[in-house]
Amino acid sequence: MTEEAVKTQGQLLTEKLSFSIKNCWETASPEERQAISQFAEQYKNFLAKGKTEREFTAQCVSVLKREGFITIEEALKQNGKLAPGSKVYQHVKGKSLVFAIIGTKPLQEGVNILSAHVDSPRIDLKTNPLYEDSEFALFDTQYYGGIKPYQWTAIPLALHGVVITKNGERRDICVGEDEEDPVFTITDLLPHFATDQMQKKASEFISGEELDILAGSEPFTDDKAADKVKLTILHLLYAQYGMTEEDFASAEITFVPAGKLKDVGLDRSMIGGYGHDDKCCAYTAFYGALYFVDPNHALEKTIVCLLTDKEEDGGGNTGPRSRYFENFLKYLYAKVTNNYMDIDVCLLLSNSSMLTADVNAAYDPNYSEVYDKKTAPYFGKGIALSKSGTGNDANAEYCQKVQGIFNRNNIRWQYGGWGTVDKGGAGTIACIFANLGIDVLDCGIPVLSMHSPFEVISKIDLYTAYKGYKAFLKDA
Ligand code: MN
Ligand code: MN
């Protein structure tokens, strides 16, 4: 034994008593690195085709159908009970998704739930958006979610949307994602003219109202027509999608950063792009839950996965405050017990465990003053557990239970925090489910530049989340 290998009492005590969080890359084997990189590629491809909540959940539903899931409505029409191994889902108005795999244990003993959200900050069109000014066609917008408006100027944007025509036909629109597609943009002022603008506060120098989108500049060829550039755009929209100006009032049209996600860094250890909040957690939760479709991985407890819309603004019948989630559990309970009369899911709820899988603000050395270095989550150090600070103060018993699950399964976890006291803060949907009596803990992936058009995550944290969510569903 060399002299260096003999540890002092102090060194041994430190090892035993202190909690040190190491960078996961340092112990990753070549096989793990390959799995991490493959998982990241699949995620990048999925997200590039799932930038809106409709697109994201539609992709999920096609996977669920392939895996033999049926809708809860179909299940209710069938005779008999839902047996262990049954797979059911509900796609709520095409925007939120909840699905379950039935276990062998009675539902009153509780279910294990992963929840994440599939909406992300973006630029929505107003209901009467198209106008002409100085021979430009422009779209008037209203941003969705908490954004810093100046970040959304002078970048290429893509249009994603759904138009319902007067005869009830649905037209899905996506312009700006194909290599050959045109893109859109919100202009910014040249520095040479910006002396006054640069004196303003960042919250004011580009206001939300100024985020109008450049849509065209070529007048319709007709001497007698008015607003001829606007007419060109209306004409194109009618020719391609059968929509008229009136249909904007009902359409859901949104603009998001154009293009695919990219590896970041010479070492390719990170992924940059639009929509990580919270689709990186939604993706890992989705595939974490799907792992248990395989009968060889069947669980005793029923597992539920909720991918909800409208986290960023809270409202709507597809949002986390809507009753659809509770109702899904009621349908499930009725169908598993074959009792449709006194459906009481209170016991089910209060015995259930949930992780709210949502991103956390990663420590950023560029802005160190707003982070608490001791509790901030760091890139490469695993999934972040946030006990409090989100309107949900999870109890010690439940937190220790989750920490134990991760420790036993070799899942690397770290502290999740929301910044310096009185300087930082944010909410997740945890408190909504805590209100139903469920044990809930926030657990997600650290993100840099959150809510910007180019958010960044670590590939190893993405993969750790996937493994961690699987471990939770299995052991909670
Ligand atoms: Mn958010
Ligand atoms: Mn979020």
Tab-separated table of C-alpha atoms and ligand atoms in Angstrom:
chain	number	residue	atom	x	y	z
A	1	MET	CA	0.000	0.000	0.000
A	2	THR	CA	1.423	3.385	-0.941
A	3	GLU	CA	1.502	6.194	1.580
A	4	GLU	CA	-1.038	8.206	-0.438
A	5	ALA	CA	-3.632	5.415	-0.230
A	6	VAL	CA	-3.810	5.542	3.572
A	7	LYS	CA	-6.689	7.855	4.402
A	8	THR	CA	-6.702	10.070	7.447
A	9	GLN	CA	-9.583	9.980	9.915
A	10	GLY	CA	-10.682	13.367	8.644
A	11	GLN	CA	-10.720	12.160	5.040
A	12	LEU	CA	-12.695	9.057	5.982
A	13	LEU	CA	-15.211	11.089	7.982
A	14	THR	CA	-15.644	13.549	5.132
A	15	GLU	CA	-16.370	10.671	2.743
A	16	LYS	CA	-18.904	9.219	5.157
A	17	LEU	CA	-20.709	12.357	6.249
A	18	SER	CA	-20.630	14.982	3.538
A	19	PHE	CA	-22.709	15.042	0.356
A	20	SER	CA	-20.551	15.855	-2.597
A	21	ILE	CA	-22.066	16.077	-6.027
A	22	LYS	CA	-19.648	15.090	-8.756
A	23	ASN	CA	-19.849	15.660	-12.467
A	24	CYS	CA	-21.530	12.597	-14.027
A	25	TRP	CA	-19.324	12.672	-17.135
A	26	GLU	CA	-16.288	11.768	-15.035
A	27	THR	CA	-17.611	8.297	-14.274
A	28	ALA	CA	-19.495	7.611	-17.514
A	29	SER	CA	-18.324	4.450	-19.284
A	30	PRO	CA	-17.845	4.311	-23.072
A	31	GLU	CA	-21.114	2.306	-23.330
A	32	GLU	CA	-22.974	4.912	-21.299
A	33	ARG	CA	-21.565	7.721	-23.411
A	34	GLN	CA	-22.862	5.969	-26.495
A	35	ALA	CA	-26.303	5.507	-24.953
A	36	ILE	CA	-26.336	9.176	-23.909
A	37	SER	CA	-25.447	10.357	-27.382
A	38	GLN	CA	-28.041	8.091	-29.053
A	39	PHE	CA	-30.740	9.226	-26.658
A	40	ALA	CA	-29.858	12.871	-27.384
A	41	GLU	CA	-30.166	12.304	-31.156
A	42	GLN	CA	-33.625	10.746	-30.740
A	43	TYR	CA	-34.687	13.636	-28.534
A	44	LYS	CA	-33.445	16.241	-31.015
A	45	ASN	CA	-35.386	14.605	-33.856
A	46	PHE	CA	-38.561	14.267	-31.799
A	47	LEU	CA	-38.461	17.881	-30.639
A	48	ALA	CA	-37.713	19.261	-34.111
A	49	LYS	CA	-41.073	17.784	-35.186
A	50	GLY	CA	-42.877	18.639	-31.948
A	51	LYS	CA	-42.431	22.321	-31.247
A	52	THR	CA	-46.026	23.010	-30.235
A	53	GLU	CA	-48.147	21.131	-27.708
A	54	ARG	CA	-50.338	19.797	-30.549
A	55	GLU	CA	-47.384	18.533	-32.566
A	56	PHE	CA	-45.602	17.077	-29.540
A	57	THR	CA	-48.604	15.174	-28.169
A	58	ALA	CA	-49.647	14.007	-31.656
A	59	GLN	CA	-46.257	12.308	-32.005
A	60	CYS	CA	-46.685	10.757	-28.555
A	61	VAL	CA	-50.166	9.468	-29.448
A	62	SER	CA	-48.897	7.752	-32.578
A	63	VAL	CA	-46.278	5.976	-30.445
A	64	LEU	CA	-48.932	4.991	-27.878
A	65	LYS	CA	-51.206	3.558	-30.590
A	66	ARG	CA	-48.305	1.556	-31.974
A	67	GLU	CA	-47.711	0.193	-28.467
A	68	GLY	CA	-51.336	-0.975	-28.201
A	69	PHE	CA	-52.833	1.761	-26.019
A	70	ILE	CA	-56.569	2.436	-26.387
A	71	THR	CA	-58.457	5.589	-25.456
A	72	ILE	CA	-60.260	5.715	-22.120
A	73	GLU	CA	-63.508	6.232	-24.071
A	74	GLU	CA	-62.919	2.965	-25.950
A	75	ALA	CA	-62.091	1.218	-22.664
A	76	LEU	CA	-65.336	2.437	-21.070
A	77	LYS	CA	-67.360	0.982	-23.963
A	78	GLN	CA	-65.792	-2.444	-23.557
A	79	ASN	CA	-67.294	-5.100	-21.296
A	80	GLY	CA	-65.589	-6.117	-18.074
A	81	LYS	CA	-62.810	-4.618	-16.034
A	82	LEU	CA	-59.499	-3.139	-17.071
A	83	ALA	CA	-57.058	-5.931	-16.276
A	84	PRO	CA	-53.430	-5.533	-15.157
A	85	GLY	CA	-51.276	-4.697	-18.152
A	86	SER	CA	-54.066	-2.675	-19.812
A	87	LYS	CA	-52.866	0.484	-21.509
A	88	VAL	CA	-55.174	3.500	-21.816
A	89	TYR	CA	-54.781	7.147	-22.747
A	90	GLN	CA	-56.719	10.352	-23.264
A	91	HIS	CA	-55.642	12.997	-25.746
A	92	VAL	CA	-57.333	16.105	-24.395
A	93	LYS	CA	-58.457	18.445	-27.219
A	94	GLY	CA	-55.326	17.478	-29.126
A	95	LYS	CA	-53.107	19.379	-26.690
A	96	SER	CA	-52.719	17.525	-23.396
A	97	LEU	CA	-52.066	13.831	-22.957
A	98	VAL	CA	-52.551	11.485	-20.042
A	99	PHE	CA	-51.934	7.752	-20.151
A	100	ALA	CA	-51.722	4.817	-17.755
A	101	ILE	CA	-50.472	1.259	-17.549
A	102	ILE	CA	-52.560	-0.742	-15.089
A	103	GLY	CA	-50.719	-2.685	-12.381
A	104	THR	CA	-51.780	-5.573	-10.163
A	105	LYS	CA	-52.239	-3.620	-6.914
A	106	PRO	CA	-55.615	-2.029	-6.025
A	107	LEU	CA	-55.802	1.574	-7.217
A	108	GLN	CA	-56.765	2.824	-3.735
A	109	GLU	CA	-53.211	2.026	-2.680
A	110	GLY	CA	-52.067	4.825	-4.940
A	111	VAL	CA	-50.472	5.216	-8.333
A	112	ASN	CA	-47.085	6.575	-9.402
A	113	ILE	CA	-47.357	9.645	-11.587
A	114	LEU	CA	-44.966	11.648	-13.737
A	115	SER	CA	-46.187	15.027	-14.920
A	116	ALA	CA	-44.517	17.443	-17.308
A	117	HIS	CA	-45.735	20.243	-19.555
A	118	VAL	CA	-45.648	20.446	-23.329
A	119	ASP	CA	-46.302	24.142	-23.932
A	120	SER	CA	-43.376	26.551	-24.302
A	121	PRO	CA	-43.097	30.348	-24.531
A	122	ARG	CA	-43.808	31.630	-28.029
A	123	ILE	CA	-45.322	34.424	-30.112
A	124	ASP	CA	-49.057	34.018	-30.851
A	125	LEU	CA	-51.072	35.935	-33.421
A	126	LYS	CA	-53.805	38.264	-32.259
A	127	THR	CA	-57.322	37.529	-33.515
A	128	ASN	CA	-57.181	40.256	-36.181
A	129	PRO	CA	-53.471	40.192	-36.923
A	130	LEU	CA	-52.806	41.005	-40.570
A	131	TYR	CA	-52.269	44.648	-41.535
A	132	GLU	CA	-50.356	46.715	-44.043
A	133	ASP	CA	-48.044	49.601	-43.202
A	134	SER	CA	-45.579	51.349	-45.542
A	135	GLU	CA	-46.112	48.566	-48.065
A	136	PHE	CA	-45.152	45.814	-45.661
A	137	ALA	CA	-47.583	43.114	-44.574
A	138	LEU	CA	-47.239	42.565	-40.834
A	139	PHE	CA	-48.743	40.273	-38.225
A	140	ASP	CA	-49.794	41.763	-34.893
A	141	THR	CA	-48.920	39.422	-32.026
A	142	GLN	CA	-49.366	38.633	-28.361
A	143	TYR	CA	-46.572	36.688	-26.712
A	144	TYR	CA	-47.344	33.571	-24.651
A	145	GLY	CA	-45.392	32.688	-21.494
A	146	GLY	CA	-42.804	34.814	-19.741
A	147	ILE	CA	-40.385	36.113	-22.364
A	148	LYS	CA	-37.816	38.898	-22.635
A	149	PRO	CA	-39.233	40.469	-25.837
A	150	TYR	CA	-35.869	41.769	-27.122
A	151	GLN	CA	-34.575	38.158	-27.444
A	152	TRP	CA	-37.164	37.387	-30.116
A	153	THR	CA	-36.126	40.056	-32.633
A	154	ALA	CA	-33.782	39.593	-35.606
A	155	ILE	CA	-33.945	35.792	-35.577
A	156	PRO	CA	-35.645	33.454	-38.079
A	157	LEU	CA	-39.113	32.371	-36.935
A	158	ALA	CA	-41.359	29.579	-38.187
A	159	LEU	CA	-45.146	29.609	-38.345
A	160	HIS	CA	-46.981	26.680	-36.761
A	161	GLY	CA	-50.718	26.542	-36.543
A	162	VAL	CA	-54.136	25.112	-36.956
A	163	VAL	CA	-56.869	26.747	-39.001
A	164	ILE	CA	-60.461	25.573	-38.961
A	165	THR	CA	-62.103	26.656	-42.197
A	166	LYS	CA	-65.736	27.757	-42.378
A	167	ASN	CA	-66.843	24.298	-43.477
A	168	GLY	CA	-65.161	22.799	-40.393
A	169	GLU	CA	-62.078	21.405	-42.076
A	170	ARG	CA	-58.874	21.453	-40.081
A	171	ARG	CA	-55.718	22.652	-41.772
A	172	ASP	CA	-52.374	22.146	-40.066
A	173	ILE	CA	-49.854	24.758	-41.109
A	174	CYS	CA	-46.102	24.649	-40.725
A	175	VAL	CA	-43.922	27.141	-42.620
A	176	GLY	CA	-40.260	27.727	-41.882
A	177	GLU	CA	-38.972	24.345	-40.752
A	178	ASP	CA	-38.099	22.770	-44.119
A	179	GLU	CA	-34.779	23.775	-45.631
A	180	GLU	CA	-36.642	25.230	-48.654
A	181	ASP	CA	-39.292	27.095	-46.620
A	182	PRO	CA	-39.340	30.852	-46.161
A	183	VAL	CA	-39.062	32.097	-42.562
A	184	PHE	CA	-40.414	35.140	-40.726
A	185	THR	CA	-38.769	37.681	-38.461
A	186	ILE	CA	-39.367	40.533	-36.051
A	187	THR	CA	-37.151	43.465	-36.992
A	188	ASP	CA	-34.877	45.362	-34.620
A	189	LEU	CA	-33.517	48.886	-34.903
A	190	LEU	CA	-30.036	49.432	-36.348
A	191	PRO	CA	-27.460	50.564	-33.711
A	192	HIS	CA	-26.878	53.779	-35.674
A	193	PHE	CA	-30.442	54.927	-34.945
A	194	ALA	CA	-30.723	53.387	-31.495
A	195	THR	CA	-29.234	56.105	-29.264
A	196	ASP	CA	-32.592	56.753	-27.558
A	197	GLN	CA	-33.615	53.073	-27.577
A	198	MET	CA	-30.401	52.021	-25.810
A	199	GLN	CA	-31.121	54.401	-22.943
A	200	LYS	CA	-34.384	52.593	-22.132
A	201	LYS	CA	-34.780	49.771	-19.645
A	202	ALA	CA	-34.521	46.277	-21.175
A	203	SER	CA	-38.200	45.662	-20.351
A	204	GLU	CA	-39.131	48.724	-22.419
A	205	PHE	CA	-36.797	49.028	-25.371
A	206	ILE	CA	-38.672	46.315	-27.222
A	207	SER	CA	-42.180	46.192	-25.807
A	208	GLY	CA	-44.511	43.231	-26.177
A	209	GLU	CA	-46.699	45.332	-28.473
A	210	GLU	CA	-43.753	45.970	-30.806
A	211	LEU	CA	-43.230	42.293	-31.589
A	212	ASP	CA	-44.922	42.458	-34.989
A	213	ILE	CA	-43.847	39.966	-37.583
A	214	LEU	CA	-42.701	40.727	-41.101
A	215	ALA	CA	-44.996	38.719	-43.376
A	216	GLY	CA	-44.505	40.135	-46.903
A	217	SER	CA	-43.664	43.089	-49.111
A	218	GLU	CA	-44.945	42.372	-52.627
A	219	PRO	CA	-48.086	44.227	-53.747
A	220	PHE	CA	-50.865	42.383	-55.563
A	221	THR	CA	-50.835	43.480	-59.204
A	222	ASP	CA	-54.028	45.522	-59.540
A	223	ASP	CA	-54.269	49.309	-59.846
A	224	LYS	CA	-57.664	49.481	-58.196
A	225	ALA	CA	-57.200	47.243	-55.134
A	226	ALA	CA	-56.358	48.688	-51.693
A	227	ASP	CA	-53.755	47.372	-49.206
A	228	LYS	CA	-52.176	45.360	-51.995
A	229	VAL	CA	-49.351	43.767	-49.958
A	230	LYS	CA	-51.836	42.540	-47.389
A	231	LEU	CA	-53.948	41.232	-50.282
A	232	THR	CA	-50.969	39.227	-51.579
A	233	ILE	CA	-50.673	37.486	-48.210
A	234	LEU	CA	-54.428	36.866	-47.945
A	235	HIS	CA	-54.392	35.480	-51.468
A	236	LEU	CA	-51.548	33.066	-50.648
A	237	LEU	CA	-53.227	31.931	-47.439
A	238	TYR	CA	-56.465	31.278	-49.295
A	239	ALA	CA	-54.735	29.425	-52.128
A	240	GLN	CA	-52.720	27.203	-49.773
A	241	TYR	CA	-54.948	26.737	-46.751
A	242	GLY	CA	-58.411	27.831	-47.833
A	243	MET	CA	-58.540	30.466	-45.111
A	244	THR	CA	-59.823	34.032	-45.223
A	245	GLU	CA	-59.117	36.989	-42.953
A	246	GLU	CA	-62.165	36.127	-40.818
A	247	ASP	CA	-60.666	32.700	-39.996
A	248	PHE	CA	-57.796	34.328	-38.066
A	249	ALA	CA	-60.365	34.980	-35.331
A	250	SER	CA	-60.578	31.261	-34.584
A	251	ALA	CA	-57.183	29.997	-35.760
A	252	GLU	CA	-54.329	29.033	-33.463
A	253	ILE	CA	-51.277	30.463	-35.171
A	254	THR	CA	-48.005	30.767	-33.390
A	255	PHE	CA	-44.403	31.681	-34.195
A	256	VAL	CA	-41.445	29.830	-32.740
A	257	PRO	CA	-37.701	29.913	-33.509
A	258	ALA	CA	-37.113	28.174	-36.852
A	259	GLY	CA	-34.835	25.191	-37.358
A	260	LYS	CA	-33.569	22.092	-35.652
A	261	LEU	CA	-31.848	21.629	-32.322
A	262	LYS	CA	-28.052	21.691	-32.379
A	263	ASP	CA	-25.243	20.180	-30.377
A	264	VAL	CA	-23.469	22.873	-28.370
A	265	GLY	CA	-19.765	22.947	-27.552
A	266	LEU	CA	-16.723	21.403	-29.244
A	267	ASP	CA	-17.276	18.361	-27.041
A	268	ARG	CA	-20.940	18.155	-28.150
A	269	SER	CA	-21.918	17.684	-24.500
A	270	MET	CA	-24.939	20.008	-24.670
A	271	ILE	CA	-28.048	20.583	-26.801
A	272	GLY	CA	-29.304	24.026	-27.792
A	273	GLY	CA	-32.637	24.962	-29.267
A	274	TYR	CA	-36.226	25.929	-28.707
A	275	GLY	CA	-38.609	24.258	-26.275
A	276	HIS	CA	-36.483	22.382	-23.707
A	277	ASP	CA	-38.823	23.919	-21.079
A	278	ASP	CA	-40.455	21.595	-20.593
A	279	LYS	CA	-40.295	19.182	-23.462
A	280	CYS	CA	-36.974	17.722	-22.300
A	281	CYS	CA	-38.774	16.510	-19.159
A	282	ALA	CA	-41.913	15.574	-21.134
A	283	TYR	CA	-39.830	13.459	-23.528
A	284	THR	CA	-37.891	11.677	-20.776
A	285	ALA	CA	-41.063	11.128	-18.708
A	286	PHE	CA	-42.891	9.780	-21.778
A	287	TYR	CA	-40.199	7.269	-22.690
A	288	GLY	CA	-39.527	6.507	-19.025
A	289	ALA	CA	-43.176	5.436	-18.640
A	290	LEU	CA	-43.234	3.570	-21.972
A	291	TYR	CA	-40.411	1.328	-20.743
A	292	PHE	CA	-43.015	-0.469	-18.619
A	293	VAL	CA	-45.162	-1.448	-21.602
A	294	ASP	CA	-42.951	-4.501	-21.987
A	295	PRO	CA	-44.613	-7.343	-19.991
A	296	ASN	CA	-41.127	-8.279	-18.714
A	297	HIS	CA	-41.004	-4.893	-16.989
A	298	ALA	CA	-44.587	-5.044	-15.652
A	299	LEU	CA	-45.140	-3.278	-12.318
A	300	GLU	CA	-47.423	-3.935	-9.357
A	301	LYS	CA	-48.459	-0.315	-9.069
A	302	THR	CA	-50.385	1.459	-11.789
A	303	ILE	CA	-48.336	4.199	-13.457
A	304	VAL	CA	-49.681	7.387	-14.949
A	305	CYS	CA	-47.973	9.955	-17.133
A	306	LEU	CA	-49.416	13.419	-17.641
A	307	LEU	CA	-48.132	15.752	-20.353
A	308	THR	CA	-50.129	18.907	-19.909
A	309	ASP	CA	-50.641	22.036	-21.956
A	310	LYS	CA	-50.906	25.596	-20.613
A	311	GLU	CA	-48.418	25.428	-17.751
A	312	GLU	CA	-46.947	28.735	-18.819
A	313	ASP	CA	-50.242	30.569	-18.371
A	314	GLY	CA	-52.250	28.141	-16.262
A	315	GLY	CA	-55.662	28.477	-17.906
A	316	GLY	CA	-57.888	26.647	-20.329
A	317	ASN	CA	-59.544	23.253	-20.475
A	318	THR	CA	-56.229	21.700	-21.507
A	319	GLY	CA	-54.286	23.262	-18.611
A	320	PRO	CA	-53.189	21.706	-15.335
A	321	ARG	CA	-56.009	23.408	-13.423
A	322	SER	CA	-58.628	21.790	-15.646
A	323	ARG	CA	-60.400	18.734	-14.199
A	324	TYR	CA	-59.408	16.414	-17.026
A	325	PHE	CA	-56.616	14.759	-15.035
A	326	GLU	CA	-58.811	14.026	-12.023
A	327	ASN	CA	-61.575	12.830	-14.347
A	328	PHE	CA	-59.188	10.478	-16.126
A	329	LEU	CA	-58.302	8.903	-12.768
A	330	LYS	CA	-62.024	8.575	-11.983
A	331	TYR	CA	-62.701	6.802	-15.279
A	332	LEU	CA	-59.706	4.588	-14.625
A	333	TYR	CA	-60.932	3.757	-11.131
A	334	ALA	CA	-64.467	3.017	-12.366
A	335	LYS	CA	-63.213	0.763	-15.114
A	336	VAL	CA	-60.686	-1.132	-12.985
A	337	THR	CA	-63.194	-1.765	-10.163
A	338	ASN	CA	-66.254	-2.040	-12.419
A	339	ASN	CA	-68.011	0.384	-10.097
A	340	TYR	CA	-69.505	3.400	-11.816
A	341	MET	CA	-71.787	4.475	-8.973
A	342	ASP	CA	-69.717	5.841	-6.080
A	343	ILE	CA	-66.505	6.870	-7.661
A	344	ASP	CA	-64.331	8.211	-4.881
A	345	VAL	CA	-60.730	8.753	-5.835
A	346	CYS	CA	-59.734	10.532	-2.596
A	347	LEU	CA	-57.832	7.523	-1.278
A	348	LEU	CA	-56.241	6.942	-4.652
A	349	LEU	CA	-55.054	10.579	-4.731
A	350	SER	CA	-53.780	10.775	-1.160
A	351	ASN	CA	-51.868	7.502	-1.533
A	352	SER	CA	-50.293	8.523	-4.841
A	353	SER	CA	-46.788	9.788	-5.524
A	354	MET	CA	-45.891	12.282	-8.219
A	355	LEU	CA	-42.806	13.881	-9.648
A	356	THR	CA	-43.481	17.161	-11.398
A	357	ALA	CA	-40.880	16.862	-14.094
A	358	ASP	CA	-40.040	20.444	-14.929
A	359	VAL	CA	-36.825	22.205	-15.822
A	360	ASN	CA	-34.763	24.121	-13.301
A	361	ALA	CA	-32.564	27.232	-13.705
A	362	ALA	CA	-28.999	25.927	-14.143
A	363	TYR	CA	-26.167	27.843	-12.532
A	364	ASP	CA	-24.807	30.384	-15.010
A	365	PRO	CA	-21.371	31.880	-14.254
A	366	ASN	CA	-22.281	34.897	-16.399
A	367	TYR	CA	-24.975	35.856	-13.876
A	368	SER	CA	-23.585	34.491	-10.610
A	369	GLU	CA	-25.177	37.181	-8.421
A	370	VAL	CA	-28.726	35.837	-8.805
A	371	TYR	CA	-27.846	32.209	-8.003
A	372	ASP	CA	-27.259	30.605	-4.652
A	373	LYS	CA	-24.143	28.581	-5.479
A	374	LYS	CA	-24.832	26.022	-2.753
A	375	THR	CA	-28.303	25.042	-3.932
A	376	ALA	CA	-28.237	25.870	-7.643
A	377	PRO	CA	-28.297	22.906	-10.040
A	378	TYR	CA	-25.256	22.533	-12.292
A	379	PHE	CA	-24.828	21.086	-15.771
A	380	GLY	CA	-23.682	17.494	-15.821
A	381	LYS	CA	-24.603	16.724	-12.232
A	382	GLY	CA	-27.883	14.922	-12.761
A	383	ILE	CA	-31.539	15.706	-12.098
A	384	ALA	CA	-32.414	18.503	-9.744
A	385	LEU	CA	-34.782	17.977	-6.812
A	386	SER	CA	-36.609	21.112	-5.639
A	387	LYS	CA	-38.274	20.655	-2.290
A	388	SER	CA	-39.707	24.131	-1.947
A	389	GLY	CA	-39.960	27.557	-3.460
A	390	THR	CA	-42.595	26.629	-5.997
A	391	GLY	CA	-45.729	26.938	-3.921
A	392	ASN	CA	-45.354	23.279	-2.985
A	393	ASP	CA	-43.356	22.453	0.106
A	394	ALA	CA	-42.995	18.680	-0.102
A	395	ASN	CA	-42.775	16.910	3.237
A	396	ALA	CA	-39.509	15.466	4.517
A	397	GLU	CA	-40.794	11.878	4.470
A	398	TYR	CA	-41.669	12.035	0.790
A	399	CYS	CA	-38.471	13.862	-0.189
A	400	GLN	CA	-36.309	11.288	1.610
A	401	LYS	CA	-38.287	8.502	-0.088
A	402	VAL	CA	-37.469	9.946	-3.531
A	403	GLN	CA	-33.800	10.537	-2.622
A	404	GLY	CA	-33.622	6.921	-1.452
A	405	ILE	CA	-35.099	5.630	-4.711
A	406	PHE	CA	-32.508	7.563	-6.695
A	407	ASN	CA	-29.631	6.462	-4.441
A	408	ARG	CA	-30.584	2.786	-4.610
A	409	ASN	CA	-30.852	2.946	-8.398
A	410	ASN	CA	-27.596	4.888	-8.864
A	411	ILE	CA	-29.415	7.906	-10.246
A	412	ARG	CA	-27.306	11.033	-9.814
A	413	TRP	CA	-29.324	13.859	-8.323
A	414	GLN	CA	-28.531	17.339	-7.098
A	415	TYR	CA	-30.188	20.291	-5.412
A	416	GLY	CA	-32.645	22.341	-7.404
A	417	GLY	CA	-33.081	25.941	-6.385
A	418	TRP	CA	-34.761	29.063	-7.588
A	419	GLY	CA	-32.088	31.681	-7.008
A	420	THR	CA	-31.072	34.152	-4.356
A	421	VAL	CA	-33.805	34.989	-1.821
A	422	ASP	CA	-35.989	37.852	-3.117
A	423	LYS	CA	-34.144	37.929	-6.454
A	424	GLY	CA	-35.235	34.673	-8.027
A	425	GLY	CA	-38.333	32.520	-7.998
A	426	ALA	CA	-40.658	30.544	-10.207
A	427	GLY	CA	-43.549	28.154	-10.036
A	428	THR	CA	-44.361	24.737	-11.368
A	429	ILE	CA	-47.614	22.825	-11.450
A	430	ALA	CA	-46.661	20.938	-8.248
A	431	CYS	CA	-48.979	22.967	-5.995
A	432	ILE	CA	-52.009	22.129	-8.167
A	433	PHE	CA	-51.536	18.410	-7.571
A	434	ALA	CA	-50.476	18.897	-3.960
A	435	ASN	CA	-53.931	20.492	-3.545
A	436	LEU	CA	-55.483	17.169	-4.614
A	437	GLY	CA	-53.624	15.461	-1.755
A	438	ILE	CA	-50.934	13.811	-3.882
A	439	ASP	CA	-47.338	13.729	-2.613
A	440	VAL	CA	-45.487	15.879	-5.139
A	441	LEU	CA	-41.874	16.826	-5.633
A	442	ASP	CA	-40.305	18.903	-8.400
A	443	CYS	CA	-37.625	16.992	-10.226
A	444	GLY	CA	-36.178	18.121	-13.531
A	445	ILE	CA	-33.344	18.971	-15.859
A	446	PRO	CA	-31.203	22.119	-15.410
A	447	VAL	CA	-31.524	24.622	-18.304
A	448	LEU	CA	-29.480	27.648	-19.351
A	449	SER	CA	-31.130	30.646	-21.065
A	450	MET	CA	-34.573	29.387	-20.018
A	451	HIS	CA	-37.535	30.874	-21.947
A	452	SER	CA	-35.182	32.245	-24.620
A	453	PRO	CA	-35.327	31.191	-28.293
A	454	PHE	CA	-32.210	29.060	-27.720
A	455	GLU	CA	-32.307	27.166	-24.435
A	456	VAL	CA	-29.419	24.841	-23.527
A	457	ILE	CA	-29.329	21.550	-21.589
A	458	SER	CA	-26.683	18.905	-20.859
A	459	LYS	CA	-26.957	15.571	-22.679
A	460	ILE	CA	-25.990	13.609	-19.588
A	461	ASP	CA	-28.670	15.326	-17.488
A	462	LEU	CA	-31.259	14.467	-20.155
A	463	TYR	CA	-30.260	10.811	-19.978
A	464	THR	CA	-30.110	10.840	-16.171
A	465	ALA	CA	-33.668	12.206	-16.081
A	466	TYR	CA	-34.853	9.345	-18.290
A	467	LYS	CA	-33.246	6.779	-15.971
A	468	GLY	CA	-34.438	8.627	-12.861
A	469	TYR	CA	-38.066	8.786	-13.985
A	470	LYS	CA	-38.013	5.053	-14.721
A	471	ALA	CA	-36.614	4.342	-11.247
A	472	PHE	CA	-39.330	6.492	-9.649
A	473	LEU	CA	-42.168	4.744	-11.496
A	474	LYS	CA	-40.729	1.369	-10.528
A	475	ASP	CA	-40.007	2.003	-6.844
A	476	ALA	CA	-42.238	4.829	-5.527
B	1	MN	MN	-41.399	27.828	-18.115
B	2	MN	MN	-41.475	24.644	-17.104
